[in-house]
């Protein structure tokens, strides 16, 4: 158990610095590629997308296709709205909701719970909504904003797609156990980030 906690702590030390640049382009990098990396460098986005993807992939190839398509369409709509209107959730609200989604999905992955198509679709749509609403770039204009938001859409979809594919391809018993362990690690990580954020706010 101590080994697991150390690994989670090390993981968080590596990814938490991304919070500071969560909504800013990466200095010296093209806006599009900065957007592609954006979901992977923001812990709340990464955990929500990873756990949602694993959960969708656990349901099997046929059942994973509709929620992935729904996720992509919702993400496109939300990024378009954020780009045009510069709307966004309050940072602390978005962080709490994304991490709560990661905890929920991670627990379901760890327990390997079969879900109804409606619930699976809802999880995909809510995840896309939250990621889109937390990807506003009001400091950018014109082509730079379009490029970074397009990159964000590509990066987010690739993350959830690869996670879903990894879970779906896990056909052997030990591979399925590995996916469930990954889900439990992601849940623990989300809890730690939530606690870290709550403590920082109170301090």
mmCIF file with all atom_site columns, N, CA, C and O in Angstrom, residues 2-19 39-51 54 99 102 159 181-194 196:
data_model
loop_
_atom_site.group_PDB
_atom_site.id
_atom_site.type_symbol
_atom_site.label_atom_id
_atom_site.label_alt_id
_atom_site.label_comp_id
_atom_site.label_asym_id
_atom_site.label_entity_id
_atom_site.label_seq_id
_atom_site.pdbx_PDB_ins_code
_atom_site.Cartn_x
_atom_site.Cartn_y
_atom_site.Cartn_z
_atom_site.occupancy
_atom_site.B_iso_or_equiv
_atom_site.pdbx_formal_charge
_atom_site.auth_seq_id
_atom_site.auth_comp_id
_atom_site.auth_asym_id
_atom_site.auth_atom_id
_atom_site.pdbx_PDB_model_num
ATOM 1   N N  . UNK A 1 2   ? 1.943   1.233  0.820   1.00 0.00 ? 2   UNK A N  1
ATOM 2   C CA . UNK A 1 2   ? 2.840   2.385  0.847   1.00 0.00 ? 2   UNK A CA 1
ATOM 3   C C  . UNK A 1 2   ? 3.498   2.596  -0.511  1.00 0.00 ? 2   UNK A C  1
ATOM 4   O O  . UNK A 1 2   ? 3.700   3.733  -0.946  1.00 0.00 ? 2   UNK A O  1
ATOM 5   N N  . UNK A 1 3   ? 3.850   1.483  -1.166  1.00 0.00 ? 3   UNK A N  1
ATOM 6   C CA . UNK A 1 3   ? 4.465   1.595  -2.498  1.00 0.00 ? 3   UNK A CA 1
ATOM 7   C C  . UNK A 1 3   ? 3.515   2.280  -3.463  1.00 0.00 ? 3   UNK A C  1
ATOM 8   O O  . UNK A 1 3   ? 3.913   3.152  -4.239  1.00 0.00 ? 3   UNK A O  1
ATOM 9   N N  . UNK A 1 4   ? 2.213   1.904  -3.410  1.00 0.00 ? 4   UNK A N  1
ATOM 10  C CA . UNK A 1 4   ? 1.214   2.503  -4.298  1.00 0.00 ? 4   UNK A CA 1
ATOM 11  C C  . UNK A 1 4   ? 1.091   3.997  -4.041  1.00 0.00 ? 4   UNK A C  1
ATOM 12  O O  . UNK A 1 4   ? 1.058   4.800  -4.980  1.00 0.00 ? 4   UNK A O  1
ATOM 13  N N  . UNK A 1 5   ? 1.048   4.388  -2.760  1.00 0.00 ? 5   UNK A N  1
ATOM 14  C CA . UNK A 1 5   ? 0.931   5.799  -2.417  1.00 0.00 ? 5   UNK A CA 1
ATOM 15  C C  . UNK A 1 5   ? 2.140   6.592  -2.906  1.00 0.00 ? 5   UNK A C  1
ATOM 16  O O  . UNK A 1 5   ? 2.011   7.724  -3.371  1.00 0.00 ? 5   UNK A O  1
ATOM 17  N N  . UNK A 1 6   ? 3.329   5.965  -2.808  1.00 0.00 ? 6   UNK A N  1
ATOM 18  C CA . UNK A 1 6   ? 4.532   6.646  -3.296  1.00 0.00 ? 6   UNK A CA 1
ATOM 19  C C  . UNK A 1 6   ? 4.472   6.851  -4.807  1.00 0.00 ? 6   UNK A C  1
ATOM 20  O O  . UNK A 1 6   ? 4.879   7.898  -5.316  1.00 0.00 ? 6   UNK A O  1
ATOM 21  N N  . UNK A 1 7   ? 3.988   5.832  -5.516  1.00 0.00 ? 7   UNK A N  1
ATOM 22  C CA . UNK A 1 7   ? 3.891   5.953  -6.966  1.00 0.00 ? 7   UNK A CA 1
ATOM 23  C C  . UNK A 1 7   ? 2.899   7.033  -7.363  1.00 0.00 ? 7   UNK A C  1
ATOM 24  O O  . UNK A 1 7   ? 3.142   7.812  -8.290  1.00 0.00 ? 7   UNK A O  1
ATOM 25  N N  . UNK A 1 8   ? 1.766   7.078  -6.679  1.00 0.00 ? 8   UNK A N  1
ATOM 26  C CA . UNK A 1 8   ? 0.755   8.105  -6.962  1.00 0.00 ? 8   UNK A CA 1
ATOM 27  C C  . UNK A 1 8   ? 1.322   9.493  -6.671  1.00 0.00 ? 8   UNK A C  1
ATOM 28  O O  . UNK A 1 8   ? 1.136   10.439 -7.440  1.00 0.00 ? 8   UNK A O  1
ATOM 29  N N  . UNK A 1 9   ? 2.023   9.621  -5.536  1.00 0.00 ? 9   UNK A N  1
ATOM 30  C CA . UNK A 1 9   ? 2.622   10.909 -5.169  1.00 0.00 ? 9   UNK A CA 1
ATOM 31  C C  . UNK A 1 9   ? 3.637   11.357 -6.214  1.00 0.00 ? 9   UNK A C  1
ATOM 32  O O  . UNK A 1 9   ? 3.686   12.535 -6.603  1.00 0.00 ? 9   UNK A O  1
ATOM 33  N N  . UNK A 1 10  ? 4.462   10.411 -6.695  1.00 0.00 ? 10  UNK A N  1
ATOM 34  C CA . UNK A 1 10  ? 5.447   10.737 -7.729  1.00 0.00 ? 10  UNK A CA 1
ATOM 35  C C  . UNK A 1 10  ? 4.755   11.180 -9.003  1.00 0.00 ? 10  UNK A C  1
ATOM 36  O O  . UNK A 1 10  ? 5.153   12.164 -9.641  1.00 0.00 ? 10  UNK A O  1
ATOM 37  N N  . UNK A 1 11  ? 3.687   10.477 -9.370  1.00 0.00 ? 11  UNK A N  1
ATOM 38  C CA . UNK A 1 11  ? 2.920   10.837 -10.567 1.00 0.00 ? 11  UNK A CA 1
ATOM 39  C C  . UNK A 1 11  ? 2.395   12.266 -10.446 1.00 0.00 ? 11  UNK A C  1
ATOM 40  O O  . UNK A 1 11  ? 2.489   13.061 -11.381 1.00 0.00 ? 11  UNK A O  1
ATOM 41  N N  . UNK A 1 12  ? 1.846   12.603 -9.282  1.00 0.00 ? 12  UNK A N  1
ATOM 42  C CA . UNK A 1 12  ? 1.275   13.930 -9.080  1.00 0.00 ? 12  UNK A CA 1
ATOM 43  C C  . UNK A 1 12  ? 2.339   15.014 -9.092  1.00 0.00 ? 12  UNK A C  1
ATOM 44  O O  . UNK A 1 12  ? 2.109   16.112 -9.596  1.00 0.00 ? 12  UNK A O  1
ATOM 45  N N  . UNK A 1 13  ? 3.512   14.716 -8.558  1.00 0.00 ? 13  UNK A N  1
ATOM 46  C CA . UNK A 1 13  ? 4.598   15.686 -8.593  1.00 0.00 ? 13  UNK A CA 1
ATOM 47  C C  . UNK A 1 13  ? 4.999   16.008 -10.033 1.00 0.00 ? 13  UNK A C  1
ATOM 48  O O  . UNK A 1 13  ? 5.406   17.127 -10.342 1.00 0.00 ? 13  UNK A O  1
ATOM 49  N N  . UNK A 1 14  ? 4.860   15.020 -10.899 1.00 0.00 ? 14  UNK A N  1
ATOM 50  C CA . UNK A 1 14  ? 5.220   15.222 -12.298 1.00 0.00 ? 14  UNK A CA 1
ATOM 51  C C  . UNK A 1 14  ? 4.156   16.005 -13.050 1.00 0.00 ? 14  UNK A C  1
ATOM 52  O O  . UNK A 1 14  ? 4.471   16.800 -13.933 1.00 0.00 ? 14  UNK A O  1
ATOM 53  N N  . UNK A 1 15  ? 2.867   15.768 -12.707 1.00 0.00 ? 15  UNK A N  1
ATOM 54  C CA . UNK A 1 15  ? 1.802   16.382 -13.500 1.00 0.00 ? 15  UNK A CA 1
ATOM 55  C C  . UNK A 1 15  ? 1.231   17.652 -12.900 1.00 0.00 ? 15  UNK A C  1
ATOM 56  O O  . UNK A 1 15  ? 0.681   18.476 -13.623 1.00 0.00 ? 15  UNK A O  1
ATOM 57  N N  . UNK A 1 16  ? 1.351   17.864 -11.600 1.00 0.00 ? 16  UNK A N  1
ATOM 58  C CA . UNK A 1 16  ? 0.754   19.052 -11.001 1.00 0.00 ? 16  UNK A CA 1
ATOM 59  C C  . UNK A 1 16  ? 1.313   20.366 -11.529 1.00 0.00 ? 16  UNK A C  1
ATOM 60  O O  . UNK A 1 16  ? 0.581   21.347 -11.584 1.00 0.00 ? 16  UNK A O  1
ATOM 61  N N  . UNK A 1 17  ? 2.589   20.445 -11.931 1.00 0.00 ? 17  UNK A N  1
ATOM 62  C CA . UNK A 1 17  ? 3.046   21.703 -12.502 1.00 0.00 ? 17  UNK A CA 1
ATOM 63  C C  . UNK A 1 17  ? 2.235   22.132 -13.719 1.00 0.00 ? 17  UNK A C  1
ATOM 64  O O  . UNK A 1 17  ? 2.210   23.308 -14.058 1.00 0.00 ? 17  UNK A O  1
ATOM 65  N N  . UNK A 1 18  ? 1.556   21.193 -14.386 1.00 0.00 ? 18  UNK A N  1
ATOM 66  C CA . UNK A 1 18  ? 0.721   21.550 -15.518 1.00 0.00 ? 18  UNK A CA 1
ATOM 67  C C  . UNK A 1 18  ? -0.433  22.426 -15.142 1.00 0.00 ? 18  UNK A C  1
ATOM 68  O O  . UNK A 1 18  ? -0.986  23.132 -15.988 1.00 0.00 ? 18  UNK A O  1
ATOM 69  N N  . UNK A 1 19  ? -0.849  22.452 -13.868 1.00 0.00 ? 19  UNK A N  1
ATOM 70  C CA . UNK A 1 19  ? -1.967  23.289 -13.451 1.00 0.00 ? 19  UNK A CA 1
ATOM 71  C C  . UNK A 1 19  ? -1.656  24.751 -13.693 1.00 0.00 ? 19  UNK A C  1
ATOM 72  O O  . UNK A 1 19  ? -2.522  25.539 -14.065 1.00 0.00 ? 19  UNK A O  1
ATOM 73  N N  . UNK A 1 39  ? -4.693  18.714 -23.016 1.00 0.00 ? 39  UNK A N  1
ATOM 74  C CA . UNK A 1 39  ? -5.429  17.784 -22.137 1.00 0.00 ? 39  UNK A CA 1
ATOM 75  C C  . UNK A 1 39  ? -4.520  16.841 -21.349 1.00 0.00 ? 39  UNK A C  1
ATOM 76  O O  . UNK A 1 39  ? -4.886  16.404 -20.259 1.00 0.00 ? 39  UNK A O  1
ATOM 77  N N  . UNK A 1 40  ? -3.351  16.538 -21.900 1.00 0.00 ? 40  UNK A N  1
ATOM 78  C CA . UNK A 1 40  ? -2.441  15.631 -21.210 1.00 0.00 ? 40  UNK A CA 1
ATOM 79  C C  . UNK A 1 40  ? -1.649  16.326 -20.114 1.00 0.00 ? 40  UNK A C  1
ATOM 80  O O  . UNK A 1 40  ? -1.136  15.680 -19.202 1.00 0.00 ? 40  UNK A O  1
ATOM 81  N N  . UNK A 1 41  ? -1.550  17.659 -20.168 1.00 0.00 ? 41  UNK A N  1
ATOM 82  C CA . UNK A 1 41  ? -0.757  18.407 -19.200 1.00 0.00 ? 41  UNK A CA 1
ATOM 83  C C  . UNK A 1 41  ? -1.598  19.007 -18.081 1.00 0.00 ? 41  UNK A C  1
ATOM 84  O O  . UNK A 1 41  ? -1.047  19.591 -17.147 1.00 0.00 ? 41  UNK A O  1
ATOM 85  N N  . UNK A 1 42  ? -2.910  18.900 -18.180 1.00 0.00 ? 42  UNK A N  1
ATOM 86  C CA . UNK A 1 42  ? -3.799  19.377 -17.111 1.00 0.00 ? 42  UNK A CA 1
ATOM 87  C C  . UNK A 1 42  ? -4.305  18.143 -16.362 1.00 0.00 ? 42  UNK A C  1
ATOM 88  O O  . UNK A 1 42  ? -5.066  17.349 -16.926 1.00 0.00 ? 42  UNK A O  1
ATOM 89  N N  . UNK A 1 43  ? -3.897  17.938 -15.123 1.00 0.00 ? 43  UNK A N  1
ATOM 90  C CA . UNK A 1 43  ? -4.236  16.709 -14.403 1.00 0.00 ? 43  UNK A CA 1
ATOM 91  C C  . UNK A 1 43  ? -5.718  16.361 -14.399 1.00 0.00 ? 43  UNK A C  1
ATOM 92  O O  . UNK A 1 43  ? -6.080  15.207 -14.608 1.00 0.00 ? 43  UNK A O  1
ATOM 93  N N  . UNK A 1 44  ? -6.591  17.349 -14.176 1.00 0.00 ? 44  UNK A N  1
ATOM 94  C CA . UNK A 1 44  ? -8.025  17.067 -14.114 1.00 0.00 ? 44  UNK A CA 1
ATOM 95  C C  . UNK A 1 44  ? -8.538  16.566 -15.460 1.00 0.00 ? 44  UNK A C  1
ATOM 96  O O  . UNK A 1 44  ? -9.344  15.629 -15.530 1.00 0.00 ? 44  UNK A O  1
ATOM 97  N N  . UNK A 1 45  ? -8.077  17.167 -16.559 1.00 0.00 ? 45  UNK A N  1
ATOM 98  C CA . UNK A 1 45  ? -8.477  16.714 -17.894 1.00 0.00 ? 45  UNK A CA 1
ATOM 99  C C  . UNK A 1 45  ? -7.950  15.312 -18.166 1.00 0.00 ? 45  UNK A C  1
ATOM 100 O O  . UNK A 1 45  ? -8.671  14.444 -18.663 1.00 0.00 ? 45  UNK A O  1
ATOM 101 N N  . UNK A 1 46  ? -6.672  15.117 -17.858 1.00 0.00 ? 46  UNK A N  1
ATOM 102 C CA . UNK A 1 46  ? -6.035  13.829 -18.112 1.00 0.00 ? 46  UNK A CA 1
ATOM 103 C C  . UNK A 1 46  ? -6.756  12.705 -17.372 1.00 0.00 ? 46  UNK A C  1
ATOM 104 O O  . UNK A 1 46  ? -7.075  11.660 -17.959 1.00 0.00 ? 46  UNK A O  1
ATOM 105 N N  . UNK A 1 47  ? -7.035  12.900 -16.093 1.00 0.00 ? 47  UNK A N  1
ATOM 106 C CA . UNK A 1 47  ? -7.669  11.856 -15.285 1.00 0.00 ? 47  UNK A CA 1
ATOM 107 C C  . UNK A 1 47  ? -9.097  11.591 -15.743 1.00 0.00 ? 47  UNK A C  1
ATOM 108 O O  . UNK A 1 47  ? -9.529  10.438 -15.826 1.00 0.00 ? 47  UNK A O  1
ATOM 109 N N  . UNK A 1 48  ? -9.839  12.655 -16.056 1.00 0.00 ? 48  UNK A N  1
ATOM 110 C CA . UNK A 1 48  ? -11.228 12.473 -16.511 1.00 0.00 ? 48  UNK A CA 1
ATOM 111 C C  . UNK A 1 48  ? -11.272 11.738 -17.844 1.00 0.00 ? 48  UNK A C  1
ATOM 112 O O  . UNK A 1 48  ? -12.080 10.812 -18.037 1.00 0.00 ? 48  UNK A O  1
ATOM 113 N N  . UNK A 1 49  ? -10.407 12.117 -18.776 1.00 0.00 ? 49  UNK A N  1
ATOM 114 C CA . UNK A 1 49  ? -10.398 11.485 -20.094 1.00 0.00 ? 49  UNK A CA 1
ATOM 115 C C  . UNK A 1 49  ? -9.908  10.043 -20.022 1.00 0.00 ? 49  UNK A C  1
ATOM 116 O O  . UNK A 1 49  ? -10.453 9.154  -20.683 1.00 0.00 ? 49  UNK A O  1
ATOM 117 N N  . UNK A 1 50  ? -8.876  9.820  -19.219 1.00 0.00 ? 50  UNK A N  1
ATOM 118 C CA . UNK A 1 50  ? -8.328  8.471  -19.087 1.00 0.00 ? 50  UNK A CA 1
ATOM 119 C C  . UNK A 1 50  ? -9.364  7.514  -18.492 1.00 0.00 ? 50  UNK A C  1
ATOM 120 O O  . UNK A 1 50  ? -9.594  6.430  -19.035 1.00 0.00 ? 50  UNK A O  1
ATOM 121 N N  . UNK A 1 51  ? -9.989  7.903  -17.385 1.00 0.00 ? 51  UNK A N  1
ATOM 122 C CA . UNK A 1 51  ? -10.946 7.007  -16.728 1.00 0.00 ? 51  UNK A CA 1
ATOM 123 C C  . UNK A 1 51  ? -12.212 6.818  -17.566 1.00 0.00 ? 51  UNK A C  1
ATOM 124 O O  . UNK A 1 51  ? -12.736 5.710  -17.641 1.00 0.00 ? 51  UNK A O  1
ATOM 125 N N  . UNK A 1 54  ? -11.258 4.393  -20.376 1.00 0.00 ? 54  UNK A N  1
ATOM 126 C CA . UNK A 1 54  ? -11.148 3.012  -19.887 1.00 0.00 ? 54  UNK A CA 1
ATOM 127 C C  . UNK A 1 54  ? -12.533 2.421  -19.632 1.00 0.00 ? 54  UNK A C  1
ATOM 128 O O  . UNK A 1 54  ? -12.793 1.251  -19.962 1.00 0.00 ? 54  UNK A O  1
ATOM 129 N N  . UNK A 1 99  ? -12.606 16.239 -11.634 1.00 0.00 ? 99  UNK A N  1
ATOM 130 C CA . UNK A 1 99  ? -12.013 15.244 -10.745 1.00 0.00 ? 99  UNK A CA 1
ATOM 131 C C  . UNK A 1 99  ? -13.068 14.314 -10.161 1.00 0.00 ? 99  UNK A C  1
ATOM 132 O O  . UNK A 1 99  ? -12.820 13.123 -9.970  1.00 0.00 ? 99  UNK A O  1
ATOM 133 N N  . UNK A 1 102 ? -13.691 11.831 -12.726 1.00 0.00 ? 102 UNK A N  1
ATOM 134 C CA . UNK A 1 102 ? -12.588 10.865 -12.753 1.00 0.00 ? 102 UNK A CA 1
ATOM 135 C C  . UNK A 1 102 ? -12.736 9.842  -11.634 1.00 0.00 ? 102 UNK A C  1
ATOM 136 O O  . UNK A 1 102 ? -12.491 8.648  -11.839 1.00 0.00 ? 102 UNK A O  1
ATOM 137 N N  . UNK A 1 159 ? -6.787  10.977 -26.506 1.00 0.00 ? 159 UNK A N  1
ATOM 138 C CA . UNK A 1 159 ? -6.609  10.417 -25.167 1.00 0.00 ? 159 UNK A CA 1
ATOM 139 C C  . UNK A 1 159 ? -7.726  9.449  -24.805 1.00 0.00 ? 159 UNK A C  1
ATOM 140 O O  . UNK A 1 159 ? -7.482  8.333  -24.358 1.00 0.00 ? 159 UNK A O  1
ATOM 141 N N  . UNK A 1 181 ? -6.696  -2.084 -12.140 1.00 0.00 ? 181 UNK A N  1
ATOM 142 C CA . UNK A 1 181 ? -5.719  -1.452 -11.257 1.00 0.00 ? 181 UNK A CA 1
ATOM 143 C C  . UNK A 1 181 ? -5.462  -0.006 -11.698 1.00 0.00 ? 181 UNK A C  1
ATOM 144 O O  . UNK A 1 181 ? -5.379  0.915  -10.877 1.00 0.00 ? 181 UNK A O  1
ATOM 145 N N  . UNK A 1 182 ? -5.368  0.194  -13.015 1.00 0.00 ? 182 UNK A N  1
ATOM 146 C CA . UNK A 1 182 ? -5.171  1.545  -13.549 1.00 0.00 ? 182 UNK A CA 1
ATOM 147 C C  . UNK A 1 182 ? -6.344  2.448  -13.161 1.00 0.00 ? 182 UNK A C  1
ATOM 148 O O  . UNK A 1 182 ? -6.154  3.621  -12.807 1.00 0.00 ? 182 UNK A O  1
ATOM 149 N N  . UNK A 1 183 ? -7.557  1.892  -13.209 1.00 0.00 ? 183 UNK A N  1
ATOM 150 C CA . UNK A 1 183 ? -8.728  2.650  -12.791 1.00 0.00 ? 183 UNK A CA 1
ATOM 151 C C  . UNK A 1 183 ? -8.658  3.038  -11.324 1.00 0.00 ? 183 UNK A C  1
ATOM 152 O O  . UNK A 1 183 ? -8.996  4.169  -10.948 1.00 0.00 ? 183 UNK A O  1
ATOM 153 N N  . UNK A 1 184 ? -8.199  2.114  -10.481 1.00 0.00 ? 184 UNK A N  1
ATOM 154 C CA . UNK A 1 184 ? -8.091  2.417  -9.052  1.00 0.00 ? 184 UNK A CA 1
ATOM 155 C C  . UNK A 1 184 ? -6.991  3.443  -8.791  1.00 0.00 ? 184 UNK A C  1
ATOM 156 O O  . UNK A 1 184 ? -7.139  4.313  -7.928  1.00 0.00 ? 184 UNK A O  1
ATOM 157 N N  . UNK A 1 185 ? -5.880  3.383  -9.536  1.00 0.00 ? 185 UNK A N  1
ATOM 158 C CA . UNK A 1 185 ? -4.816  4.372  -9.396  1.00 0.00 ? 185 UNK A CA 1
ATOM 159 C C  . UNK A 1 185 ? -5.323  5.762  -9.783  1.00 0.00 ? 185 UNK A C  1
ATOM 160 O O  . UNK A 1 185 ? -5.022  6.753  -9.113  1.00 0.00 ? 185 UNK A O  1
ATOM 161 N N  . UNK A 1 186 ? -6.067  5.820  -10.885 1.00 0.00 ? 186 UNK A N  1
ATOM 162 C CA . UNK A 1 186 ? -6.606  7.106  -11.339 1.00 0.00 ? 186 UNK A CA 1
ATOM 163 C C  . UNK A 1 186 ? -7.573  7.675  -10.305 1.00 0.00 ? 186 UNK A C  1
ATOM 164 O O  . UNK A 1 186 ? -7.596  8.883  -10.058 1.00 0.00 ? 186 UNK A O  1
ATOM 165 N N  . UNK A 1 187 ? -8.370  6.804  -9.688  1.00 0.00 ? 187 UNK A N  1
ATOM 166 C CA . UNK A 1 187 ? -9.288  7.251  -8.644  1.00 0.00 ? 187 UNK A CA 1
ATOM 167 C C  . UNK A 1 187 ? -8.518  7.830  -7.464  1.00 0.00 ? 187 UNK A C  1
ATOM 168 O O  . UNK A 1 187 ? -8.850  8.909  -6.955  1.00 0.00 ? 187 UNK A O  1
ATOM 169 N N  . UNK A 1 188 ? -7.472  7.108  -7.034  1.00 0.00 ? 188 UNK A N  1
ATOM 170 C CA . UNK A 1 188 ? -6.652  7.593  -5.924  1.00 0.00 ? 188 UNK A CA 1
ATOM 171 C C  . UNK A 1 188 ? -5.993  8.922  -6.276  1.00 0.00 ? 188 UNK A C  1
ATOM 172 O O  . UNK A 1 188 ? -5.936  9.843  -5.442  1.00 0.00 ? 188 UNK A O  1
ATOM 173 N N  . UNK A 1 189 ? -5.513  9.045  -7.504  1.00 0.00 ? 189 UNK A N  1
ATOM 174 C CA . UNK A 1 189 ? -4.874  10.287 -7.946  1.00 0.00 ? 189 UNK A CA 1
ATOM 175 C C  . UNK A 1 189 ? -5.855  11.448 -7.923  1.00 0.00 ? 189 UNK A C  1
ATOM 176 O O  . UNK A 1 189 ? -5.517  12.556 -7.479  1.00 0.00 ? 189 UNK A O  1
ATOM 177 N N  . UNK A 1 190 ? -7.083  11.207 -8.407  1.00 0.00 ? 190 UNK A N  1
ATOM 178 C CA . UNK A 1 190 ? -8.099  12.256 -8.424  1.00 0.00 ? 190 UNK A CA 1
ATOM 179 C C  . UNK A 1 190 ? -8.440  12.699 -7.003  1.00 0.00 ? 190 UNK A C  1
ATOM 180 O O  . UNK A 1 190 ? -8.601  13.895 -6.727  1.00 0.00 ? 190 UNK A O  1
ATOM 181 N N  . UNK A 1 191 ? -8.538  11.743 -6.082  1.00 0.00 ? 191 UNK A N  1
ATOM 182 C CA . UNK A 1 191 ? -8.807  12.076 -4.683  1.00 0.00 ? 191 UNK A CA 1
ATOM 183 C C  . UNK A 1 191 ? -7.686  12.939 -4.111  1.00 0.00 ? 191 UNK A C  1
ATOM 184 O O  . UNK A 1 191 ? -7.938  13.912 -3.390  1.00 0.00 ? 191 UNK A O  1
ATOM 185 N N  . UNK A 1 192 ? -6.443  12.588 -4.421  1.00 0.00 ? 192 UNK A N  1
ATOM 186 C CA . UNK A 1 192 ? -5.307  13.336 -3.886  1.00 0.00 ? 192 UNK A CA 1
ATOM 187 C C  . UNK A 1 192 ? -5.277  14.754 -4.441  1.00 0.00 ? 192 UNK A C  1
ATOM 188 O O  . UNK A 1 192 ? -5.023  15.723 -3.717  1.00 0.00 ? 192 UNK A O  1
ATOM 189 N N  . UNK A 1 193 ? -5.548  14.892 -5.753  1.00 0.00 ? 193 UNK A N  1
ATOM 190 C CA . UNK A 1 193 ? -5.574  16.232 -6.346  1.00 0.00 ? 193 UNK A CA 1
ATOM 191 C C  . UNK A 1 193 ? -6.704  17.055 -5.738  1.00 0.00 ? 193 UNK A C  1
ATOM 192 O O  . UNK A 1 193 ? -6.541  18.246 -5.450  1.00 0.00 ? 193 UNK A O  1
ATOM 193 N N  . UNK A 1 194 ? -7.873  16.432 -5.518  1.00 0.00 ? 194 UNK A N  1
ATOM 194 C CA . UNK A 1 194 ? -8.985  17.130 -4.873  1.00 0.00 ? 194 UNK A CA 1
ATOM 195 C C  . UNK A 1 194 ? -8.592  17.595 -3.472  1.00 0.00 ? 194 UNK A C  1
ATOM 196 O O  . UNK A 1 194 ? -8.859  18.738 -3.086  1.00 0.00 ? 194 UNK A O  1
ATOM 197 N N  . UNK A 1 196 ? -5.545  18.064 -2.319  1.00 0.00 ? 196 UNK A N  1
ATOM 198 C CA . UNK A 1 196 ? -4.504  19.085 -2.461  1.00 0.00 ? 196 UNK A CA 1
ATOM 199 C C  . UNK A 1 196 ? -5.123  20.443 -2.776  1.00 0.00 ? 196 UNK A C  1
ATOM 200 O O  . UNK A 1 196 ? -4.756  21.455 -2.198  1.00 0.00 ? 196 UNK A O  1
#
